[in-house]
Short mmCIF file of C-alpha atoms in Angstrom, two decimals:
data_model
loop_
_atom_site.label_atom_id
_atom_site.label_comp_id
_atom_site.label_asym_id
_atom_site.label_seq_id
_atom_site.Cartn_x
_atom_site.Cartn_y
_atom_site.Cartn_z
CA MET D 1 16.46 -15.33 8.25
CA PRO D 2 13.35 -13.35 7.61
CA GLU D 3 11.45 -13.76 4.40
CA ASP D 4 10.73 -10.79 2.16
CA ALA D 5 7.73 -8.82 3.36
CA PRO D 6 4.64 -10.17 1.59
CA LEU D 7 3.34 -7.79 -1.03
CA ASN D 8 -0.18 -6.54 -0.48
CA SER D 9 -1.13 -7.32 -4.03
CA GLY D 10 -3.19 -10.48 -3.70
CA ALA D 11 -3.68 -12.89 -6.57
CA PRO D 12 -6.52 -11.55 -8.72
CA ASP D 13 -6.40 -14.51 -11.10
CA GLN D 14 -7.34 -16.90 -8.27
CA ILE D 15 -10.47 -15.08 -7.08
CA PRO D 16 -13.32 -13.30 -8.86
CA GLN D 17 -12.05 -10.05 -10.31
CA GLY D 18 -15.04 -8.21 -8.88
CA ALA D 19 -14.20 -9.23 -5.31
CA TRP D 20 -10.58 -8.14 -5.68
CA SER D 21 -11.59 -4.83 -7.30
CA ARG D 22 -14.04 -4.09 -4.52
CA VAL D 23 -11.51 -4.82 -1.78
CA SER D 24 -8.65 -2.92 -3.43
CA GLY D 25 -10.96 0.05 -4.01
CA MET D 26 -12.01 -0.02 -0.35
CA GLN D 27 -8.38 -0.19 0.76
CA ALA D 28 -7.41 2.74 -1.46
CA LYS D 29 -10.18 4.90 0.02
CA LEU D 30 -9.28 4.01 3.61
CA HIS D 31 -5.63 4.77 3.00
CA ARG D 32 -6.40 8.06 1.27
CA TRP D 33 -8.68 9.19 4.09
CA ALA D 34 -6.16 8.15 6.76
CA ALA D 35 -3.29 9.96 5.03
CA ALA D 36 -5.37 13.11 4.52
CA ASP D 37 -6.41 13.34 8.19
CA PRO D 38 -3.80 11.98 10.66
CA GLY D 39 -6.20 12.48 13.58
CA ARG D 40 -9.16 10.69 12.05
CA ARG D 41 -10.68 7.78 13.98
CA PHE D 42 -12.52 5.38 11.71
CA ASP D 43 -16.01 4.19 12.53
CA ASP D 44 -18.23 1.71 10.66
CA LEU D 45 -15.32 -0.50 9.60
CA PHE D 46 -17.07 -3.66 10.71
CA ASN D 47 -19.21 -3.74 7.55
CA PHE D 48 -16.01 -3.90 5.50
CA VAL D 49 -14.72 -6.78 7.64
CA HIS D 50 -17.71 -9.05 7.02
CA ASP D 51 -18.32 -7.91 3.45
CA PRO D 52 -18.57 -11.03 1.20
CA ALA D 53 -15.79 -9.71 -1.06
CA THR D 54 -13.46 -9.13 1.90
CA LEU D 55 -14.07 -12.63 3.26
CA LEU D 56 -13.52 -14.15 -0.19
CA VAL D 57 -10.20 -12.35 -0.67
CA ALA D 58 -9.26 -13.26 2.92
CA PHE D 59 -9.98 -16.93 2.27
CA ASP D 60 -7.82 -16.81 -0.86
CA ARG D 61 -4.96 -15.34 1.18
CA VAL D 62 -5.32 -18.08 3.81
CA ALA D 63 -5.58 -20.85 1.20
CA GLY D 64 -2.45 -19.58 -0.55
CA ASN D 65 -0.42 -19.56 2.65
CA LYS D 66 2.07 -22.40 3.15
CA GLY D 67 0.40 -23.15 6.50
CA ALA D 68 -2.97 -23.88 4.88
CA ARG D 69 -2.51 -27.63 5.43
CA THR D 70 -1.92 -27.20 9.17
CA PRO D 71 -5.08 -27.58 11.29
CA GLY D 72 -6.00 -25.54 14.35
CA VAL D 73 -7.61 -26.89 17.50
CA ASP D 74 -10.75 -27.89 15.55
CA GLY D 75 -8.76 -30.18 13.25
CA LEU D 76 -9.95 -28.47 10.06
CA THR D 77 -7.60 -27.56 7.21
CA VAL D 78 -8.32 -25.43 4.16
CA THR D 79 -8.60 -28.62 2.08
CA ASP D 80 -11.25 -29.95 4.49
CA VAL D 81 -13.23 -26.74 4.05
CA GLU D 82 -12.97 -26.93 0.26
CA ASP D 83 -13.78 -30.65 -0.03
CA SER D 84 -16.22 -31.31 2.82
CA VAL D 85 -17.96 -28.08 3.69
CA GLY D 86 -17.64 -25.97 0.56
CA VAL D 87 -16.16 -22.49 0.49
CA PRO D 88 -19.39 -20.51 -0.25
CA GLY D 89 -21.32 -22.17 2.58
CA PHE D 90 -18.40 -21.87 5.00
CA LEU D 91 -17.98 -18.15 4.30
CA ASP D 92 -21.75 -17.56 4.50
CA ASP D 93 -21.88 -19.16 7.95
CA LEU D 94 -18.82 -17.19 9.05
CA ARG D 95 -20.33 -13.93 7.81
CA THR D 96 -23.60 -14.64 9.62
CA SER D 97 -21.81 -15.31 12.92
CA LEU D 98 -19.83 -12.08 12.52
CA LYS D 99 -22.93 -10.00 11.76
CA GLU D 100 -24.92 -11.52 14.62
CA GLY D 101 -22.05 -11.07 17.06
CA THR D 102 -21.80 -14.78 17.88
CA PHE D 103 -18.30 -15.30 16.43
CA ARG D 104 -15.73 -16.22 19.07
CA PRO D 105 -12.10 -17.04 18.28
CA LEU D 106 -10.93 -20.45 19.47
CA PRO D 107 -7.60 -20.91 21.31
CA VAL D 108 -4.55 -21.19 19.07
CA ARG D 109 -2.79 -24.55 18.88
CA GLU D 110 0.74 -24.34 20.20
CA ARG D 111 3.51 -25.79 18.10
CA LYS D 112 7.15 -25.57 19.15
CA ILE D 113 9.71 -25.29 16.36
CA PRO D 114 13.51 -24.87 16.40
CA LYS D 115 14.79 -21.34 16.08
CA PRO D 116 16.68 -20.80 12.82
CA GLY D 117 20.45 -20.96 12.80
CA GLY D 118 20.99 -24.20 14.67
CA SER D 119 21.17 -22.56 18.11
CA GLY D 120 19.24 -25.44 19.67
CA LYS D 121 16.62 -23.09 21.10
CA ILE D 122 12.91 -23.39 20.32
CA ARG D 123 10.11 -20.92 19.86
CA SER D 124 6.34 -21.30 20.06
CA LEU D 125 3.99 -20.71 17.16
CA GLY D 126 0.28 -20.25 17.62
CA ILE D 127 -1.83 -21.93 14.92
CA PRO D 128 -5.37 -20.47 14.70
CA THR D 129 -8.32 -22.34 13.20
CA VAL D 130 -9.16 -21.76 9.53
CA ALA D 131 -12.17 -19.60 10.46
CA ASP D 132 -10.02 -17.47 12.79
CA ARG D 133 -7.36 -17.11 10.11
CA ILE D 134 -9.94 -15.86 7.62
CA VAL D 135 -11.32 -13.28 10.06
CA GLN D 136 -7.79 -12.16 10.95
CA ALA D 137 -6.99 -11.81 7.24
CA ALA D 138 -10.18 -9.78 6.75
CA LEU D 139 -9.23 -7.52 9.66
CA LYS D 140 -5.77 -7.07 8.16
CA LEU D 141 -7.24 -6.12 4.78
CA VAL D 142 -9.26 -3.37 6.48
CA LEU D 143 -6.80 -2.13 9.11
CA GLU D 144 -3.50 -2.25 7.22
CA PRO D 145 -4.25 0.63 4.78
CA ILE D 146 -5.21 2.83 7.73
CA PHE D 147 -2.13 2.18 9.87
CA GLU D 148 0.21 2.24 6.87
CA ALA D 149 -0.61 5.92 6.52
CA ASP D 150 1.02 6.47 9.93
CA PHE D 151 3.96 4.05 9.82
CA GLU D 152 7.40 5.60 9.46
CA PRO D 153 9.70 4.84 6.50
CA VAL D 154 12.35 3.28 8.80
CA SER D 155 10.19 0.19 9.41
CA TYR D 156 10.51 -2.64 6.89
CA GLY D 157 9.21 -5.88 8.38
CA PHE D 158 5.88 -7.36 7.25
CA ARG D 159 4.87 -4.23 5.39
CA PRO D 160 3.67 -4.15 1.76
CA LYS D 161 6.31 -3.68 -0.94
CA ARG D 162 9.12 -3.70 1.67
CA ARG D 163 11.70 -6.36 2.41
CA ALA D 164 14.73 -7.19 4.51
CA GLN D 165 17.12 -6.07 1.77
CA ASP D 166 15.73 -2.54 2.06
CA ALA D 167 16.67 -2.47 5.74
CA ILE D 168 20.20 -3.72 5.00
CA ALA D 169 20.58 -1.15 2.19
CA GLU D 170 19.61 1.65 4.58
CA ILE D 171 22.20 0.56 7.15
CA HIS D 172 24.79 0.40 4.36
CA TYR D 173 23.81 3.87 3.12
CA PHE D 174 24.15 5.56 6.50
CA GLY D 175 27.20 3.51 7.50
CA THR D 176 29.09 4.95 4.55
CA ARG D 177 28.14 8.44 5.73
CA GLY D 178 29.69 8.33 9.17
CA TYR D 179 27.00 6.49 11.19
CA ARG D 180 29.38 3.86 12.53
CA TRP D 181 28.38 3.34 16.13
CA VAL D 182 25.54 0.84 16.41
CA LEU D 183 22.95 -0.06 19.02
CA ASP D 184 22.28 -3.68 18.08
CA ALA D 185 19.06 -4.25 20.03
CA ASP D 186 17.16 -7.37 21.00
CA ILE D 187 13.73 -7.30 22.66
CA GLU D 188 13.21 -10.02 25.22
CA ALA D 189 10.34 -12.35 24.19
CA ALA D 190 8.86 -9.53 22.16
CA PHE D 191 5.63 -11.18 20.97
CA ASP D 192 4.93 -12.71 24.39
CA ASN D 193 5.14 -9.58 26.51
CA VAL D 194 3.21 -6.89 24.64
CA SER D 195 0.79 -5.13 26.97
CA HIS D 196 -2.77 -5.63 25.69
CA ALA D 197 -3.91 -2.36 27.25
CA ALA D 198 -1.10 -0.40 25.60
CA LEU D 199 -1.66 -2.14 22.27
CA MET D 200 -5.41 -1.45 22.28
CA GLY D 201 -4.66 2.15 23.21
CA ARG D 202 -2.56 2.49 20.05
CA VAL D 203 -5.27 0.83 17.93
CA ARG D 204 -7.94 3.16 19.33
CA LEU D 205 -5.99 6.17 18.08
CA ARG D 206 -7.21 5.21 14.61
CA VAL D 207 -10.18 2.86 15.12
CA LYS D 208 -13.44 3.94 16.74
CA ASP D 209 -15.65 1.02 15.68
CA LYS D 210 -16.32 -0.92 18.88
CA ARG D 211 -17.09 -4.15 17.04
CA VAL D 212 -13.71 -4.11 15.29
CA LEU D 213 -11.95 -3.26 18.55
CA ALA D 214 -13.78 -6.13 20.26
CA LEU D 215 -12.64 -8.54 17.52
CA VAL D 216 -9.00 -7.49 17.86
CA LYS D 217 -9.19 -7.85 21.63
CA ALA D 218 -10.91 -11.24 21.34
CA PHE D 219 -8.01 -12.58 19.28
CA LEU D 220 -5.53 -11.28 21.85
CA LYS D 221 -7.45 -13.01 24.67
CA ALA D 222 -8.25 -16.26 22.82
CA GLY D 223 -5.70 -18.30 24.79
CA ILE D 224 -3.36 -21.15 23.87
CA LEU D 225 -3.86 -24.91 23.78
CA THR D 226 -0.39 -26.25 24.61
CA GLU D 227 1.21 -29.31 23.07
CA LEU D 228 0.40 -31.13 26.31
CA GLY D 229 -3.30 -30.33 25.89
CA ASP D 230 -3.51 -27.68 28.62
CA PHE D 231 -5.31 -24.37 28.14
CA GLU D 232 -3.42 -21.19 29.00
CA ASP D 233 -4.86 -17.69 29.15
CA THR D 234 -3.07 -14.95 27.21
CA HIS D 235 -2.91 -11.93 29.50
CA THR D 236 -0.11 -10.36 27.45
CA GLY D 237 1.40 -10.76 24.02
CA THR D 238 0.18 -11.86 20.63
CA PRO D 239 0.93 -15.42 19.42
CA GLN D 240 3.46 -15.68 16.62
CA GLY D 241 1.88 -17.34 13.61
CA GLY D 242 -1.35 -15.37 13.46
CA ILE D 243 -2.00 -13.39 10.27
CA LEU D 244 -2.86 -10.27 12.26
CA SER D 245 0.07 -10.51 14.70
CA PRO D 246 2.77 -8.79 12.59
CA LEU D 247 0.50 -5.84 11.84
CA ILE D 248 -0.55 -5.21 15.43
CA PHE D 249 3.04 -5.69 16.59
CA ASN D 250 4.10 -3.03 14.10
CA VAL D 251 1.38 -0.81 15.61
CA VAL D 252 3.00 -1.34 19.01
CA MET D 253 6.53 -0.72 17.75
CA SER D 254 5.47 2.43 15.89
CA VAL D 255 5.80 4.22 19.24
CA LEU D 256 9.57 3.67 18.95
CA ASP D 257 9.62 4.61 15.26
CA GLU D 258 7.85 7.89 15.97
CA HIS D 259 10.13 8.73 18.89
CA LEU D 260 13.45 8.10 17.11
CA HIS D 261 12.39 9.23 13.63
CA GLY D 262 10.55 12.36 14.78
CA PRO D 263 13.60 14.65 14.43
CA TRP D 264 13.88 13.58 10.75
CA LYS D 265 10.46 14.98 9.85
CA ASP D 266 9.98 18.40 8.30
CA GLY D 267 11.16 21.07 10.70
CA GLY D 268 12.93 18.59 12.97
CA SER D 269 16.50 18.92 14.20
CA MET D 270 17.68 16.25 11.72
CA SER D 271 15.35 17.09 8.83
CA THR D 272 18.09 18.45 6.53
CA GLU D 273 21.76 17.70 6.01
CA SER D 274 22.69 21.19 7.19
CA ARG D 275 20.74 20.75 10.44
CA ARG D 276 22.36 17.37 11.07
CA ALA D 277 25.81 18.88 10.43
CA TYR D 278 24.99 21.74 12.81
CA ARG D 279 24.06 19.24 15.57
CA ARG D 280 27.33 17.40 15.13
CA ARG D 281 29.35 20.61 15.20
CA LYS D 282 27.71 21.40 18.55
CA GLY D 283 28.71 17.95 19.88
CA SER D 284 25.26 16.36 19.62
CA PRO D 285 24.80 13.03 17.84
CA THR D 286 22.56 12.17 14.92
CA TRP D 287 21.02 8.74 14.54
CA ARG D 288 18.88 6.61 12.28
CA LEU D 289 16.61 3.76 13.33
CA VAL D 290 16.27 0.74 11.02
CA ARG D 291 13.63 -1.76 12.15
CA TYR D 292 12.36 -5.10 10.83
CA CYS D 293 9.42 -6.10 13.06
CA ASP D 294 11.01 -6.84 16.49
CA ASP D 295 14.60 -6.69 15.17
CA PHE D 296 16.13 -3.24 15.02
CA VAL D 297 19.37 -1.32 15.07
CA VAL D 298 20.11 2.35 15.65
CA VAL D 299 23.13 3.64 13.73
CA VAL D 300 24.72 6.70 15.31
CA HIS D 301 26.98 9.47 14.05
CA GLY D 302 28.63 10.21 17.38
CA ASP D 303 30.49 8.21 20.00
CA ARG D 304 29.93 5.29 22.33
CA ASN D 305 28.46 7.43 25.11
CA ASP D 306 25.84 8.74 22.69
CA VAL D 307 24.77 5.16 21.92
CA LEU D 308 24.63 4.25 25.62
CA ALA D 309 22.35 7.25 26.22
CA LEU D 310 20.16 6.18 23.30
CA ARG D 311 19.90 2.66 24.74
CA GLU D 312 18.41 4.07 27.94
CA ASP D 313 16.07 6.28 25.91
CA VAL D 314 14.88 3.30 23.84
CA ALA D 315 14.29 1.22 26.98
CA ALA D 316 12.18 4.02 28.47
CA VAL D 317 10.05 4.27 25.31
CA LEU D 318 9.42 0.50 25.14
CA ALA D 319 8.65 0.00 28.85
CA PRO D 320 5.03 1.33 28.74
CA MET D 321 4.31 -1.17 25.92
CA GLY D 322 5.37 -4.06 28.18
CA LEU D 323 8.63 -4.56 26.28
CA ARG D 324 12.19 -4.59 27.55
CA LEU D 325 15.59 -4.90 25.96
CA SER D 326 17.51 -8.11 26.54
CA GLN D 327 20.52 -7.25 28.70
CA ALA D 328 22.45 -10.23 27.35
CA LYS D 329 21.82 -9.70 23.63
CA THR D 330 21.56 -5.92 23.28
CA GLN D 331 25.03 -4.58 22.52
CA VAL D 332 26.82 -1.40 21.57
CA VAL D 333 29.31 -2.05 18.77
CA HIS D 334 31.42 -0.11 16.33
CA MET D 335 30.83 -0.99 12.71
CA SER D 336 34.53 -1.83 12.32
CA ASP D 337 33.90 -4.78 14.66
CA GLY D 338 30.87 -5.82 12.63
CA PHE D 339 27.40 -7.00 13.68
CA ASP D 340 24.74 -9.39 12.41
CA PHE D 341 21.30 -8.25 11.28
CA LEU D 342 18.62 -10.22 9.41
CA GLY D 343 21.12 -12.92 8.48
CA PHE D 344 23.73 -10.51 7.14
CA HIS D 345 27.05 -9.51 8.71
CA ILE D 346 27.73 -5.80 8.24
CA GLN D 347 31.24 -4.44 8.76
CA TRP D 348 33.27 -1.33 8.01
CA ARG D 349 36.68 -2.51 6.89
CA ARG D 350 39.66 -1.65 4.74
CA LYS D 351 39.55 -2.71 1.12
CA ARG D 352 42.28 -5.24 0.50
CA GLY D 353 45.42 -3.69 -0.99
CA THR D 354 44.32 -0.11 -0.39
CA ASN D 355 43.93 2.40 2.44
CA LYS D 356 40.28 2.96 1.61
CA TRP D 357 37.58 1.83 4.03
CA HIS D 358 34.09 0.73 2.99
CA VAL D 359 30.98 -0.78 4.56
CA TYR D 360 30.66 -4.39 3.41
CA THR D 361 27.70 -6.74 3.70
CA PHE D 362 28.56 -10.42 4.13
CA ILE D 363 26.50 -13.49 4.96
CA ALA D 364 26.48 -14.17 8.70
CA ASP D 365 27.71 -17.50 10.07
CA ARG D 366 24.35 -18.64 11.44
CA PRO D 367 22.45 -18.85 8.11
CA ILE D 368 25.39 -20.70 6.56
CA ARG D 369 25.27 -23.26 9.38
CA SER D 370 21.51 -23.53 8.98
CA LEU D 371 21.75 -24.19 5.23
CA LYS D 372 24.47 -26.80 5.74
CA ALA D 373 22.27 -28.55 8.30
CA LYS D 374 19.42 -28.72 5.76
CA ILE D 375 21.74 -30.13 3.11
CA ARG D 376 23.06 -32.73 5.57
CA ALA D 377 19.50 -33.75 6.47
CA LEU D 378 18.77 -34.40 2.78
CA THR D 379 21.98 -36.34 2.10
CA HIS D 380 22.48 -38.87 4.86
CA ARG D 381 24.90 -41.49 3.61
CA THR D 382 22.40 -44.27 4.29
CA SER D 383 19.50 -42.38 2.71
CA GLN D 384 17.45 -44.33 0.19
CA GLN D 385 15.47 -41.35 -1.08
CA ASP D 386 15.15 -41.09 -4.84
CA LEU D 387 18.06 -39.03 -6.20
CA GLU D 388 15.77 -36.91 -8.36
CA HIS D 389 13.76 -35.92 -5.28
CA VAL D 390 16.93 -35.15 -3.30
CA LEU D 391 18.34 -32.95 -6.05
CA THR D 392 15.01 -31.15 -6.48
CA ARG D 393 14.83 -30.30 -2.80
CA ILE D 394 18.50 -29.25 -2.59
CA ASN D 395 18.03 -26.97 -5.60
CA GLN D 396 14.94 -25.41 -4.05
CA VAL D 397 16.54 -24.87 -0.65
CA MET D 398 19.87 -23.57 -1.93
CA HIS D 399 18.51 -21.28 -4.64
CA GLY D 400 15.86 -19.77 -2.38
CA TRP D 401 18.56 -19.10 0.22
CA ALA D 402 21.02 -17.72 -2.35
CA ASN D 403 18.45 -15.37 -3.89
CA TYR D 404 17.93 -13.81 -0.46
CA PHE D 405 21.68 -13.25 -0.02
CA ARG D 406 22.66 -12.45 -3.62
CA HIS D 407 23.18 -8.76 -2.80
CA ALA D 408 25.91 -9.51 -0.25
CA VAL D 409 29.63 -10.18 -0.79
CA ALA D 410 28.78 -13.81 -1.40
CA LYS D 411 30.58 -15.23 -4.44
CA SER D 412 33.14 -17.28 -2.51
CA THR D 413 30.49 -18.41 0.00
CA PHE D 414 28.23 -19.60 -2.82
CA SER D 415 31.13 -21.55 -4.37
CA MET D 416 31.98 -23.12 -1.01
CA LEU D 417 28.36 -24.22 -0.52
CA ASP D 418 28.19 -25.65 -4.04
CA ASN D 419 31.27 -27.69 -3.22
CA PHE D 420 29.80 -28.76 0.12
CA ALA D 421 26.54 -29.93 -1.48
CA TRP D 422 28.40 -31.77 -4.28
CA TRP D 423 30.56 -33.73 -1.84
CA ARG D 424 27.55 -34.61 0.36
CA ILE D 425 25.75 -36.06 -2.66
CA ILE D 426 28.85 -37.89 -3.94
CA ARG D 427 29.46 -39.51 -0.54
CA MET D 428 25.82 -40.54 -0.35
CA LEU D 429 26.04 -42.16 -3.81
CA MET D 430 29.34 -43.86 -2.98
CA GLU D 431 27.75 -45.42 0.11
CA ARG D 432 24.55 -46.33 -1.70
CA HIS D 433 26.17 -47.96 -4.76
CA HIS D 434 29.42 -49.13 -3.11
CA TRP D 435 31.41 -46.96 -5.51
CA ARG D 436 35.11 -46.27 -5.21
CA TRP D 437 36.60 -42.97 -6.34
CA LYS D 438 37.47 -44.36 -9.77
CA ASP D 439 33.77 -45.31 -10.20
CA VAL D 440 32.78 -41.73 -9.45
CA ARG D 441 35.24 -40.41 -12.01
CA ARG D 442 34.14 -42.89 -14.65
CA ARG D 443 30.46 -41.93 -14.28
CA LEU D 444 30.81 -38.17 -13.78
CA THR D 445 33.62 -37.09 -16.10
CA THR D 446 33.79 -36.74 -19.86
CA PRO D 447 36.47 -38.51 -21.96
CA THR D 448 38.47 -35.26 -21.77
CA GLY D 449 38.37 -35.31 -17.97
CA ARG D 450 35.79 -32.52 -17.41
CA TRP D 451 33.29 -33.05 -14.64
CA LYS D 452 29.66 -33.52 -15.62
CA PRO D 453 26.83 -32.24 -13.37
CA VAL D 454 25.26 -34.67 -10.92
CA THR D 455 21.88 -35.69 -12.34
CA GLY D 456 18.95 -37.77 -11.19
CA GLY D 457 16.17 -38.43 -13.70
CA GLN D 458 15.39 -35.09 -15.34
CA VAL D 459 17.00 -33.01 -12.56
CA GLU D 460 20.59 -31.87 -12.22
CA LEU D 461 22.32 -30.17 -9.30
CA ARG D 462 22.36 -26.46 -10.15
CA LYS D 463 25.15 -24.25 -8.85
CA ILE D 464 24.23 -21.19 -6.82
CA ALA D 465 27.59 -19.65 -7.80
CA ALA D 466 25.97 -18.99 -11.19
CA ILE D 467 23.56 -16.51 -9.56
CA PRO D 468 24.73 -12.94 -10.31
CA ILE D 469 25.89 -10.93 -7.29
CA THR D 470 24.43 -7.43 -7.53
CA ARG D 471 24.30 -4.36 -5.29
CA TYR D 472 20.79 -3.81 -3.92
CA ARG D 473 19.62 -0.29 -4.73
CA TYR D 474 18.74 1.79 -1.67
CA ARG D 475 15.17 2.87 -2.37
CA SER D 476 14.77 5.40 0.46
CA SER D 477 11.47 7.24 -0.06
CA THR D 478 10.85 5.70 -3.50
CA ILE D 479 9.31 2.47 -2.20
CA PRO D 480 5.94 2.22 -3.98
CA ASN D 481 2.68 2.54 -2.09
CA PRO D 482 0.23 -0.25 -3.04
CA TRP D 483 -2.81 1.98 -2.65
CA ILE D 484 -1.64 5.05 -4.55
CA PRO D 485 -1.25 4.43 -8.32
CA ASN D 486 2.14 5.33 -9.78
CA HIS D 487 3.43 6.34 -6.34
CA ALA D 488 7.20 6.74 -6.23
#
């Protein structure tokens, strides 16, 4: 389940206001210039990268990341830098090495983690050193406003002010308007197979500064230190886990966005409703791409053969970037059969008791299994963890999960999960205290027979069924731009 795209808003109260103002002003100028001249190639960006304000804001971003306590190959964490080295001295040394051209990224430390959903498969994360993370964050601060001027509105993953719910809302919007055939695509080992030459070619379309280009390439070629302690070169791909990786992967995937969204631009064959209707009257399909980083679907107003033709077209566009569609996981489906995307299950179905059909958004099976597994891990019957701690963690996990899915048809699912969590805790307490059922009732019901909430210390188990279920508003072109005040 993807997290919401991080907002490019920083945390001005945690860093000097002057540093934040300088960086945000620089970003606004870069974005304005890039938007005004689509063919402009930017030179002299390197001075922005090693500017003291940029490095300070970059450090704050790194320190605020949940991976700040994880060391790279040098063993240093953000806390070590703050306590042992000192942030000002560390950033001064880093700036000097950047200016003198002596900075070299170290290999990323490989860490294998289970893929979400309980599939049993694993994926590799690359953990850069703290210094490398700061430089990557500084590069992102400089490059993101430039490339955002070119990115298409159909891309939602790891972009400022955009989130997974926007992608789901767009699918829902077009699904209700006849786009019911779906190319549910999966790219095989997407982050591992990106062609460095093709990627750098896309970056060079906007960046002329050779020092910035050399930095980006150096991070791509830094290599991996495996869990077994072996060094591996990185001839292709960009390691998942790096701060810069999502941005440069979006740069790569923008070739697909531009190809499939091109007809929607002014003057294109799908630019107006009348032109789209004219295409369909002539027997030609219309389509809409919805992409979240390497996950994407193409919804089609046409028939199955139109989707099959689009699949071949998509494969041909991705091939020069070193990417290929997974034959096993890429499928052509009709929305009446339903498909999973970003943790949601989307299906066109008849409303119960009527002859009216609607597009519904449910919670997919995999995230439900994943949440249940987390609850089970916290409530082993023989667990001796403090009940207050257990309840705190369950509340955090369940409410974070439920807030992501609260725009789906989820009321009954939330109630089922509340019931599941309650029984897991009750069985754990019965085992721990040797209670029988009458002991449970005596402790957890009022004299009138009403159940009281399970509590531990100052914490009680909070029900996710109390979270309001609301329709997420499709924002279309009204998603705000972080660098243009009052943009709508």
